[in-house]
Amino acid sequence: MGSARCLALGGLLALAGLLEGRLVREEEAGFGECDRFFYAGAPPAGLAAAAHVKICQRSEGAERFATLYSARDRIPVYSAFRAARPAPLGAQQPWLVEPQIDDPNSSLEEVMDEADAISSVNNLGSRQALNGDYLGSDYQTGQLYPFSLSSDPHTATFTLTNAAPMTPSFQKRWYMNLNSLMDRALIPHCGNGEELYILTGAVPSDLKVKDKVTVPEFVWLAACCAVPGGGWAMGFIKHTRDREVIEDVMVKELEKLLPFNPQLFQNNCGESEQDTEKMKKILEMVNQVQNEERRVDSEEDPGTLSSTRSTTSALPPPEASGERSSLLGKLLGFVATPFIKLCQLIYCLAVGILKYLVCFLWYVTKQVTRGLENCLYRLGSATISYFLAIGEELASIPWKVLKVMVRITRAILRILCCLTKVVCRIVGIPVRVLVDVATFPVYTIGAVPIVCRDIAMGLGGIISLLFDTAFGTMGGLFQVIFTVCKRIGYKISFDNPGEL
């Protein structure tokens, strides 16, 4: 029976993947007319999967919001809507189903009552949750897009594709957080919500209701304000554990906590133009909401949770009965109230003591585990560093040995060069003497003709000098005699001119 059902589900998944219509699975495709519920008309990127179905939630002929639904977990991955002022609530609405999830061939394009869908939708409940999946369990159908935030009184938010299993206490806290954040932090700082885009989603856990509907591990909200020059983006998460306070995170941090690590807003909601001052004011209001939730946690009676909205916008569970108690029931209630309160007090004390004891043991275990992890991490780091240092030293040994050998070779070559020079100098002294001695006779014999020539030239010069001296002396004497005679003859002729 189970295998046949699995085969039927597989066949429906394959058939739905081939059909084109309002339910689309392709990553590149959008939500059709419902793209206007996303910032810049772009749905979150990176969340497409084989079991995820894109739904443009319609009611009474108009688009109300968009949902990415997980047919495997039977809870929504996220719902996208535009923030607006809530409309007055009407009567409680029944929970509705989406026909085309279970029957892709259905011509029905809007959500409808489950009772009406039984006769007109094939394989109803094969891929989406039904009301019967929640009956008899400790969980209720908690809306990701609460009807108190809807700007119209239509019933689209009551579709089961917009709901995830929540405990009654968590559901009240989740609705209280959404109402408070929207009224006090988000809408007032985004031009009354006209340009405010909201994504609310759920991250599945390993727990399932009746082995069908997955219980969320935590729910989240991402807000993008697209006001020009004053936009911002914020994220919030709330774990489904009891008494967990809603946490504020940046959108990038929220994306890291989600499966598939998606991008929720295109261009991170205009990250470069975001107004940090507005974000600071929003965080101040968020701190007030968190403090109020902590103050409620400190009260003894967990049933004193109240919303910051008016009584008309409070969110009672959809399953709340409208019947009045009878007179006998009131009387019994009046008599049994003190005893019930006492039992509640004892129960709360026991649960509180057990909770704090478990928390203390968990804290001690966490600290011990963290200490062991730190020790192991440090030991591993030291071991790795030690082996790395050894490896570096071993790797550097050949290079160091090569450097030492090069230096030794250079030293040896220098020594040999010095020895060669010394030997050359020592050997060069006798060689030079022998060469000089050997060449002495040659030089001596070669110099004899030169010396003889020099001697002959000297003797010739002496003889020539003697001849020059003799002839010069004789010439001088003759000149003197001639001069004297000439003078004597002139005087005689002058004295006796007649004789002459």
Short mmCIF file of C-alpha atoms in Angstrom, two decimals:
data_model
loop_
_atom_site.label_atom_id
_atom_site.label_comp_id
_atom_site.label_asym_id
_atom_site.label_seq_id
_atom_site.Cartn_x
_atom_site.Cartn_y
_atom_site.Cartn_z
CA MET A 1 0.00 0.00 0.00
CA GLY A 2 2.79 2.39 0.95
CA SER A 3 4.83 1.59 -2.17
CA ALA A 4 1.78 2.10 -4.38
CA ARG A 5 1.19 5.48 -2.79
CA CYS A 6 4.84 6.45 -3.29
CA LEU A 7 4.59 5.48 -6.96
CA ALA A 8 1.44 7.55 -7.30
CA LEU A 9 3.15 10.53 -5.68
CA GLY A 10 6.12 10.14 -8.00
CA GLY A 11 3.87 10.04 -11.02
CA LEU A 12 2.06 13.17 -9.88
CA LEU A 13 5.35 14.97 -9.35
CA ALA A 14 6.51 14.08 -12.85
CA LEU A 15 3.20 15.08 -14.37
CA ALA A 16 3.10 18.37 -12.51
CA GLY A 17 6.64 19.16 -13.67
CA LEU A 18 5.58 18.84 -17.31
CA LEU A 19 2.48 20.96 -17.10
CA GLU A 20 2.50 24.71 -17.53
CA GLY A 21 0.07 26.61 -15.36
CA ARG A 22 -0.27 28.58 -12.22
CA LEU A 23 1.90 26.13 -10.23
CA VAL A 24 5.48 26.37 -11.52
CA ARG A 25 8.70 24.77 -10.31
CA GLU A 26 11.35 26.24 -12.56
CA GLU A 27 13.90 28.49 -10.89
CA GLU A 28 13.82 31.03 -13.70
CA ALA A 29 9.99 31.28 -13.73
CA GLY A 30 8.17 33.65 -11.42
CA PHE A 31 4.74 33.63 -9.83
CA GLY A 32 2.91 35.23 -12.74
CA GLU A 33 0.53 37.94 -11.57
CA CYS A 34 1.82 37.51 -8.02
CA ASP A 35 5.30 38.81 -8.88
CA ARG A 36 4.12 42.20 -7.63
CA PHE A 37 4.38 40.87 -4.07
CA PHE A 38 8.17 40.64 -4.41
CA TYR A 39 10.73 43.44 -4.29
CA ALA A 40 11.59 44.50 -7.86
CA GLY A 41 9.22 41.77 -9.09
CA ALA A 42 11.93 39.13 -8.41
CA PRO A 43 11.18 36.11 -6.14
CA PRO A 44 13.96 34.82 -3.84
CA ALA A 45 16.72 33.06 -5.78
CA GLY A 46 18.18 29.69 -4.84
CA LEU A 47 15.13 28.02 -3.20
CA ALA A 48 13.86 26.00 -6.15
CA ALA A 49 13.66 22.25 -5.59
CA ALA A 50 11.86 19.31 -7.16
CA ALA A 51 9.23 19.21 -4.41
CA HIS A 52 8.65 22.98 -4.26
CA VAL A 53 5.53 24.37 -5.89
CA LYS A 54 4.97 28.04 -6.71
CA ILE A 55 1.44 29.23 -5.92
CA CYS A 56 -0.19 32.54 -6.76
CA GLN A 57 -2.86 32.58 -4.03
CA ARG A 58 -6.11 33.85 -5.51
CA SER A 59 -9.47 34.54 -3.93
CA GLU A 60 -12.62 36.01 -5.46
CA GLY A 61 -10.90 36.66 -8.77
CA ALA A 62 -7.88 38.59 -7.45
CA GLU A 63 -4.33 37.79 -6.39
CA ARG A 64 -3.84 38.00 -2.62
CA PHE A 65 -0.26 36.79 -1.96
CA ALA A 66 2.36 34.29 -3.20
CA THR A 67 3.51 31.04 -1.61
CA LEU A 68 6.35 28.62 -2.30
CA TYR A 69 4.99 25.32 -0.99
CA SER A 70 6.95 22.16 -0.16
CA ALA A 71 4.95 19.12 -1.24
CA ARG A 72 7.46 16.91 0.56
CA ASP A 73 7.16 18.59 3.98
CA ARG A 74 3.56 19.77 3.35
CA ILE A 75 4.32 23.20 4.76
CA PRO A 76 5.10 26.46 2.98
CA VAL A 77 8.73 27.40 2.38
CA TYR A 78 7.68 31.05 2.46
CA SER A 79 4.74 33.36 1.81
CA ALA A 80 5.23 36.78 0.23
CA PHE A 81 2.92 39.75 0.64
CA ARG A 82 2.84 43.53 0.75
CA ALA A 83 2.32 45.12 4.13
CA ALA A 84 -0.86 47.15 4.55
CA ARG A 85 -3.25 48.24 7.25
CA PRO A 86 -5.40 45.33 8.51
CA ALA A 87 -9.10 45.28 7.77
CA PRO A 88 -11.71 44.52 10.46
CA LEU A 89 -12.12 40.82 11.07
CA GLY A 90 -15.22 39.01 10.05
CA ALA A 91 -16.46 35.60 11.11
CA GLN A 92 -14.06 32.71 11.51
CA GLN A 93 -13.23 31.09 8.19
CA PRO A 94 -12.81 27.39 7.43
CA TRP A 95 -9.43 26.13 6.30
CA LEU A 96 -9.12 25.81 2.53
CA VAL A 97 -7.08 23.65 0.14
CA GLU A 98 -5.30 24.33 -3.15
CA PRO A 99 -6.81 22.08 -5.88
CA GLN A 100 -3.96 22.14 -8.38
CA ILE A 101 -1.32 20.83 -5.98
CA ASP A 102 -2.94 17.38 -5.79
CA ASP A 103 -4.62 17.53 -9.21
CA PRO A 104 -2.51 19.47 -11.79
CA ASN A 105 -5.22 18.84 -14.40
CA SER A 106 -7.87 20.60 -12.35
CA SER A 107 -9.48 23.66 -13.91
CA LEU A 108 -10.04 25.23 -10.49
CA GLU A 109 -7.78 28.24 -10.08
CA GLU A 110 -8.71 29.41 -6.58
CA VAL A 111 -8.61 27.94 -3.11
CA MET A 112 -11.72 26.10 -1.97
CA ASP A 113 -13.25 24.40 1.03
CA GLU A 114 -11.94 20.92 1.73
CA ALA A 115 -15.47 19.49 1.86
CA ASP A 116 -16.18 20.78 -1.63
CA ALA A 117 -12.80 19.65 -2.94
CA ILE A 118 -13.34 16.01 -1.97
CA SER A 119 -15.76 15.47 -4.82
CA SER A 120 -14.03 17.66 -7.42
CA VAL A 121 -10.28 17.15 -6.86
CA ASN A 122 -8.49 13.89 -7.60
CA ASN A 123 -5.97 12.50 -5.10
CA LEU A 124 -6.84 15.16 -2.54
CA GLY A 125 -4.26 15.22 0.25
CA SER A 126 -1.61 13.28 -1.64
CA ARG A 127 0.76 16.27 -1.69
CA GLN A 128 -0.71 18.85 0.69
CA ALA A 129 -1.83 18.88 4.29
CA LEU A 130 -5.50 18.52 5.20
CA ASN A 131 -7.49 19.37 8.31
CA GLY A 132 -7.47 15.74 9.37
CA ASP A 133 -3.66 15.77 9.60
CA TYR A 134 -3.88 18.13 12.59
CA LEU A 135 -6.80 16.52 14.45
CA GLY A 136 -5.87 14.74 17.65
CA SER A 137 -2.37 16.26 17.77
CA ASP A 138 -0.78 18.91 19.96
CA TYR A 139 -0.37 21.24 16.99
CA GLN A 140 -2.58 23.79 15.31
CA THR A 141 -2.54 25.30 11.85
CA GLY A 142 -0.38 28.40 12.22
CA GLN A 143 -0.49 30.90 9.39
CA LEU A 144 2.76 32.27 7.99
CA TYR A 145 0.78 35.19 6.53
CA PRO A 146 -1.70 35.81 9.38
CA PHE A 147 -5.18 36.98 8.48
CA SER A 148 -4.78 39.87 10.95
CA LEU A 149 -2.15 41.38 8.64
CA SER A 150 -4.29 41.07 5.53
CA SER A 151 -5.64 44.25 4.02
CA ASP A 152 -8.89 42.62 2.95
CA PRO A 153 -11.40 40.27 4.65
CA HIS A 154 -11.00 37.55 2.05
CA THR A 155 -10.28 33.94 2.97
CA ALA A 156 -7.08 33.34 1.01
CA THR A 157 -4.87 33.36 4.12
CA PHE A 158 -6.82 30.40 5.53
CA THR A 159 -5.50 28.03 2.90
CA LEU A 160 -3.55 25.10 4.33
CA THR A 161 -0.69 25.90 1.95
CA ASN A 162 -0.14 29.01 4.11
CA ALA A 163 -0.06 27.06 7.39
CA ALA A 164 2.54 25.11 9.38
CA PRO A 165 2.13 23.06 12.59
CA MET A 166 2.47 25.26 15.69
CA THR A 167 1.70 24.68 19.35
CA PRO A 168 -1.03 26.97 20.75
CA SER A 169 1.43 28.91 22.92
CA PHE A 170 3.93 29.36 20.10
CA GLN A 171 1.17 30.37 17.71
CA LYS A 172 0.02 33.14 20.09
CA ARG A 173 3.59 34.37 20.50
CA TRP A 174 4.26 34.30 16.77
CA TYR A 175 1.11 36.29 16.03
CA MET A 176 1.90 38.70 18.85
CA ASN A 177 5.43 39.24 17.49
CA LEU A 178 4.18 39.81 13.95
CA ASN A 179 1.52 42.27 15.05
CA SER A 180 3.90 44.19 17.30
CA LEU A 181 6.70 44.35 14.76
CA MET A 182 4.40 45.44 11.95
CA ASP A 183 2.54 48.08 13.99
CA ARG A 184 5.44 49.54 15.96
CA ALA A 185 8.68 48.92 14.02
CA LEU A 186 8.23 48.14 10.33
CA ILE A 187 5.20 50.00 8.93
CA PRO A 188 5.82 53.35 10.74
CA HIS A 189 9.38 53.51 9.32
CA CYS A 190 8.43 52.69 5.73
CA GLY A 191 5.97 55.33 4.62
CA ASN A 192 2.96 53.61 6.26
CA GLY A 193 3.82 50.32 4.56
CA GLU A 194 3.09 51.29 0.97
CA GLU A 195 6.52 50.08 -0.21
CA LEU A 196 7.08 47.35 2.38
CA TYR A 197 7.67 43.80 1.07
CA ILE A 198 7.36 40.94 3.56
CA LEU A 199 8.54 37.31 3.38
CA THR A 200 7.54 34.88 6.14
CA GLY A 201 8.85 31.33 6.03
CA ALA A 202 9.44 28.12 7.94
CA VAL A 203 12.51 25.87 8.12
CA PRO A 204 11.53 22.17 8.51
CA SER A 205 12.79 19.97 11.32
CA ASP A 206 12.95 16.19 11.69
CA LEU A 207 9.64 16.05 13.60
CA LYS A 208 6.39 15.34 11.78
CA VAL A 209 2.72 15.37 12.77
CA LYS A 210 1.22 11.94 12.10
CA ASP A 211 4.30 11.21 9.98
CA LYS A 212 2.96 13.61 7.30
CA VAL A 213 3.24 17.30 8.10
CA THR A 214 6.69 18.55 9.09
CA VAL A 215 6.97 20.71 12.21
CA PRO A 216 9.13 23.82 11.68
CA GLU A 217 12.43 24.13 13.49
CA PHE A 218 12.03 27.90 13.39
CA VAL A 219 10.01 30.47 11.53
CA TRP A 220 11.43 33.66 10.02
CA LEU A 221 10.45 37.02 8.64
CA ALA A 222 12.34 39.22 6.16
CA ALA A 223 11.25 42.80 5.46
CA CYS A 224 12.39 45.06 2.62
CA CYS A 225 11.44 48.74 2.55
CA ALA A 226 11.80 50.15 -0.97
CA VAL A 227 11.30 53.83 -0.18
CA PRO A 228 13.71 55.79 -2.46
CA GLY A 229 16.62 57.22 -0.48
CA GLY A 230 15.34 55.82 2.82
CA GLY A 231 15.02 52.07 2.36
CA TRP A 232 16.21 49.32 4.66
CA ALA A 233 16.11 45.54 5.12
CA MET A 234 15.75 43.51 8.32
CA GLY A 235 15.33 39.86 9.28
CA PHE A 236 13.81 38.06 12.27
CA ILE A 237 13.79 34.43 13.43
CA LYS A 238 11.84 32.68 16.16
CA HIS A 239 12.61 29.13 17.29
CA THR A 240 9.70 26.86 18.10
CA ARG A 241 11.12 25.94 21.50
CA ASP A 242 9.12 27.22 24.47
CA ARG A 243 9.80 30.75 25.71
CA GLU A 244 12.19 31.60 22.89
CA VAL A 245 12.30 35.35 22.21
CA ILE A 246 12.20 36.55 18.62
CA GLU A 247 15.67 37.52 17.38
CA ASP A 248 16.62 40.30 14.97
CA VAL A 249 19.27 39.53 12.34
CA MET A 250 20.56 41.11 9.18
CA VAL A 251 19.13 39.74 5.95
CA LYS A 252 22.51 38.31 4.90
CA GLU A 253 22.79 36.47 8.23
CA LEU A 254 19.24 35.16 7.82
CA GLU A 255 20.10 33.84 4.35
CA LYS A 256 22.99 31.84 5.83
CA LEU A 257 20.59 30.16 8.30
CA LEU A 258 18.16 29.05 5.58
CA PRO A 259 18.51 25.89 3.46
CA PHE A 260 20.16 26.35 0.04
CA ASN A 261 21.61 29.73 1.21
CA PRO A 262 19.21 31.79 -0.97
CA GLN A 263 19.10 35.48 -1.86
CA LEU A 264 15.81 36.75 -0.46
CA PHE A 265 15.76 40.19 -2.10
CA GLN A 266 17.25 41.24 -5.40
CA ASN A 267 20.38 43.33 -4.90
CA ASN A 268 19.85 42.82 -1.15
CA CYS A 269 17.00 45.35 -1.21
CA GLY A 270 19.16 48.19 -2.51
CA GLU A 271 21.87 47.62 0.06
CA SER A 272 24.01 50.57 -1.05
CA GLU A 273 21.16 53.07 -0.44
CA GLN A 274 19.80 51.81 2.88
CA ASP A 275 19.09 54.27 5.68
CA THR A 276 21.08 53.20 8.75
CA GLU A 277 19.37 55.75 10.99
CA LYS A 278 15.97 54.20 10.33
CA MET A 279 17.42 50.77 11.00
CA LYS A 280 18.68 51.95 14.39
CA LYS A 281 15.20 53.25 15.25
CA ILE A 282 13.67 49.97 14.14
CA LEU A 283 16.08 48.03 16.35
CA GLU A 284 15.09 50.20 19.31
CA MET A 285 11.45 49.28 18.78
CA VAL A 286 12.42 45.63 18.32
CA ASN A 287 14.22 45.72 21.66
CA GLN A 288 11.02 46.97 23.28
CA VAL A 289 9.07 44.10 21.74
CA GLN A 290 11.68 41.61 22.95
CA ASN A 291 11.64 43.09 26.46
CA GLU A 292 7.86 42.82 26.57
CA GLU A 293 8.07 39.19 25.54
CA ARG A 294 10.67 38.50 28.23
CA ARG A 295 8.46 40.21 30.79
CA VAL A 296 5.59 37.96 29.77
CA ASP A 297 7.89 34.95 30.14
CA SER A 298 8.70 35.97 33.69
CA GLU A 299 5.05 35.80 34.71
CA GLU A 300 3.87 32.65 36.36
CA ASP A 301 0.78 32.14 34.24
CA PRO A 302 1.76 31.41 30.64
CA GLY A 303 -1.80 32.22 29.57
CA THR A 304 -1.37 35.96 30.16
CA LEU A 305 0.13 36.59 26.71
CA SER A 306 -1.59 39.46 25.01
CA SER A 307 -1.18 41.18 21.70
CA THR A 308 -0.36 44.84 21.27
CA ARG A 309 -3.15 45.13 18.74
CA SER A 310 -6.69 45.97 19.62
CA THR A 311 -9.13 43.28 20.62
CA THR A 312 -10.55 43.20 17.12
CA SER A 313 -7.12 42.29 15.66
CA ALA A 314 -6.24 39.63 18.27
CA LEU A 315 -5.71 36.17 16.81
CA PRO A 316 -7.58 33.35 18.55
CA PRO A 317 -6.81 29.89 17.24
CA PRO A 318 -8.98 29.08 14.23
CA GLU A 319 -10.28 25.99 16.05
CA ALA A 320 -11.66 28.02 18.99
CA SER A 321 -15.24 27.13 19.66
CA GLY A 322 -17.94 29.77 19.85
CA GLU A 323 -20.30 27.84 22.12
CA ARG A 324 -21.23 29.27 25.48
CA SER A 325 -20.91 27.36 28.69
CA SER A 326 -24.03 26.25 30.39
CA LEU A 327 -25.05 27.35 33.88
CA LEU A 328 -23.96 24.02 35.30
CA GLY A 329 -20.63 24.31 33.56
CA LYS A 330 -20.13 27.79 35.00
CA LEU A 331 -20.95 26.55 38.50
CA LEU A 332 -18.58 23.62 38.23
CA GLY A 333 -15.95 25.93 36.78
CA PHE A 334 -16.36 28.33 39.71
CA VAL A 335 -15.97 25.50 42.23
CA ALA A 336 -13.09 23.83 40.45
CA THR A 337 -11.19 27.00 39.57
CA PRO A 338 -9.11 27.23 42.83
CA PHE A 339 -8.18 23.57 42.61
CA ILE A 340 -7.30 23.94 38.93
CA LYS A 341 -5.24 27.05 39.62
CA LEU A 342 -3.38 25.19 42.40
CA CYS A 343 -2.70 22.29 40.07
CA GLN A 344 -1.55 24.72 37.41
CA LEU A 345 0.77 26.42 39.90
CA ILE A 346 2.25 23.08 41.01
CA TYR A 347 2.57 22.02 37.41
CA CYS A 348 4.24 25.30 36.44
CA LEU A 349 6.65 25.04 39.37
CA ALA A 350 7.52 21.44 38.52
CA VAL A 351 7.93 22.26 34.84
CA GLY A 352 10.00 25.35 35.68
CA ILE A 353 12.30 23.43 38.04
CA LEU A 354 12.67 20.62 35.52
CA LYS A 355 13.27 23.11 32.74
CA TYR A 356 15.93 25.01 34.68
CA LEU A 357 17.54 21.73 35.71
CA VAL A 358 17.63 20.55 32.11
CA CYS A 359 18.92 23.95 31.01
CA PHE A 360 21.64 23.82 33.67
CA LEU A 361 22.67 20.30 32.63
CA TRP A 362 22.57 21.35 29.01
CA TYR A 363 24.69 24.42 29.82
CA VAL A 364 27.24 22.31 31.73
CA THR A 365 27.33 19.73 28.95
CA LYS A 366 27.68 22.50 26.36
CA GLN A 367 30.54 24.11 28.28
CA VAL A 368 32.32 20.77 28.77
CA THR A 369 31.83 19.93 25.10
CA ARG A 370 33.04 23.36 24.07
CA GLY A 371 36.09 22.99 26.32
CA LEU A 372 36.87 19.57 24.85
CA GLU A 373 36.41 20.98 21.36
CA ASN A 374 38.78 23.84 22.16
CA CYS A 375 41.35 21.45 23.60
CA LEU A 376 41.09 19.12 20.63
CA TYR A 377 41.26 22.07 18.27
CA ARG A 378 44.35 23.46 19.98
CA LEU A 379 45.96 20.01 20.11
CA GLY A 380 45.21 19.47 16.44
CA SER A 381 46.51 22.92 15.55
CA ALA A 382 49.70 22.37 17.55
CA THR A 383 50.23 18.94 15.97
CA ILE A 384 49.70 20.29 12.49
CA SER A 385 52.02 23.23 13.18
CA TYR A 386 54.67 20.82 14.55
CA PHE A 387 54.52 18.58 11.51
CA LEU A 388 54.52 21.59 9.20
CA ALA A 389 57.63 22.95 10.91
CA ILE A 390 59.34 19.55 10.64
CA GLY A 391 58.32 19.31 7.01
CA GLU A 392 59.71 22.76 6.28
CA GLU A 393 63.00 21.89 7.97
CA LEU A 394 63.26 18.58 6.12
CA ALA A 395 62.45 20.29 2.85
CA SER A 396 65.13 22.94 3.49
CA ILE A 397 67.91 20.40 4.29
CA PRO A 398 68.91 19.71 0.64
CA TRP A 399 69.07 23.42 -0.09
CA LYS A 400 71.16 24.07 3.01
CA VAL A 401 73.51 21.16 2.14
CA LEU A 402 73.90 22.53 -1.39
CA LYS A 403 74.71 25.99 -0.01
CA VAL A 404 77.36 24.51 2.33
CA MET A 405 78.92 22.50 -0.51
CA VAL A 406 79.06 25.60 -2.70
CA ARG A 407 80.77 27.55 0.07
CA ILE A 408 83.30 24.71 0.68
CA THR A 409 84.06 24.52 -3.05
CA ARG A 410 84.61 28.27 -3.22
CA ALA A 411 86.97 28.13 -0.21
CA ILE A 412 88.96 25.27 -1.74
CA LEU A 413 89.28 27.13 -5.04
CA ARG A 414 90.49 30.25 -3.23
CA ILE A 415 93.11 28.21 -1.36
CA LEU A 416 94.31 26.59 -4.59
CA CYS A 417 94.50 29.99 -6.26
CA CYS A 418 96.59 31.41 -3.43
CA LEU A 419 98.92 28.38 -3.47
CA THR A 420 99.34 28.70 -7.20
CA LYS A 421 100.28 32.34 -6.87
CA VAL A 422 102.85 31.60 -4.13
CA VAL A 423 104.38 28.77 -6.15
CA CYS A 424 104.55 30.96 -9.21
CA ARG A 425 106.27 33.71 -7.28
CA ILE A 426 108.74 31.31 -5.63
CA VAL A 427 109.51 29.59 -8.87
CA GLY A 428 109.75 32.91 -10.75
CA ILE A 429 112.89 34.19 -8.79
CA PRO A 430 115.54 31.59 -9.93
CA VAL A 431 114.07 31.46 -13.37
CA ARG A 432 114.53 35.18 -13.76
CA VAL A 433 118.15 34.98 -12.43
CA LEU A 434 118.97 32.12 -14.78
CA VAL A 435 117.48 34.02 -17.67
CA ASP A 436 119.55 37.08 -16.78
CA VAL A 437 122.76 34.99 -16.42
CA ALA A 438 122.05 33.18 -19.64
CA THR A 439 121.48 36.35 -21.54
CA PHE A 440 124.53 38.18 -20.03
CA PRO A 441 127.13 36.87 -22.59
CA VAL A 442 124.77 37.61 -25.39
CA TYR A 443 124.28 41.12 -24.15
CA THR A 444 128.09 41.45 -23.52
CA ILE A 445 129.18 40.19 -26.97
CA GLY A 446 126.49 42.22 -28.62
CA ALA A 447 127.75 45.35 -26.86
CA VAL A 448 131.48 44.98 -28.03
CA PRO A 449 130.93 46.41 -31.53
CA ILE A 450 128.92 49.20 -30.09
CA VAL A 451 131.66 49.98 -27.59
CA CYS A 452 134.35 49.82 -30.30
CA ARG A 453 132.30 52.05 -32.51
CA ASP A 454 131.88 54.47 -29.66
CA ILE A 455 135.64 54.38 -28.94
CA ALA A 456 136.51 54.95 -32.61
CA MET A 457 134.05 57.79 -32.82
CA GLY A 458 135.62 59.26 -29.70
CA LEU A 459 139.17 59.03 -31.10
CA GLY A 460 138.07 60.47 -34.41
CA GLY A 461 136.44 63.31 -32.60
CA ILE A 462 139.60 63.98 -30.59
CA ILE A 463 141.78 64.04 -33.75
CA SER A 464 139.35 66.27 -35.53
CA LEU A 465 139.33 68.56 -32.53
CA LEU A 466 143.14 68.72 -32.53
CA PHE A 467 143.21 69.59 -36.25
CA ASP A 468 140.56 72.20 -35.77
CA THR A 469 142.53 73.65 -32.86
CA ALA A 470 145.77 73.75 -34.80
CA PHE A 471 144.28 75.27 -37.90
CA GLY A 472 142.30 77.73 -35.84
CA THR A 473 145.40 78.80 -33.93
CA MET A 474 147.45 79.22 -37.11
CA GLY A 475 144.66 81.11 -38.81
CA GLY A 476 144.41 83.43 -35.85
CA LEU A 477 148.13 84.10 -35.81
CA PHE A 478 148.15 84.88 -39.54
CA GLN A 479 145.24 87.18 -39.07
CA VAL A 480 146.95 89.02 -36.25
CA ILE A 481 150.19 89.32 -38.25
CA PHE A 482 148.29 90.52 -41.28
CA THR A 483 146.45 93.08 -39.28
CA VAL A 484 149.61 94.39 -37.64
CA CYS A 485 151.40 94.61 -40.96
CA LYS A 486 148.53 96.37 -42.54
CA ARG A 487 148.46 98.97 -39.84
CA ILE A 488 152.20 99.49 -39.96
CA GLY A 489 152.16 99.95 -43.71
CA TYR A 490 149.36 102.46 -43.58
CA LYS A 491 151.16 104.61 -41.03
CA ILE A 492 154.33 104.76 -43.13
CA SER A 493 152.46 105.76 -46.18
CA PHE A 494 150.69 108.48 -44.35
CA ASP A 495 153.87 109.91 -42.88
CA ASN A 496 155.85 109.97 -46.20
CA PRO A 497 153.42 110.33 -48.94
CA GLY A 498 155.97 111.71 -51.39
CA GLU A 499 158.24 108.80 -51.07
CA LEU A 500 155.65 106.53 -51.91
#
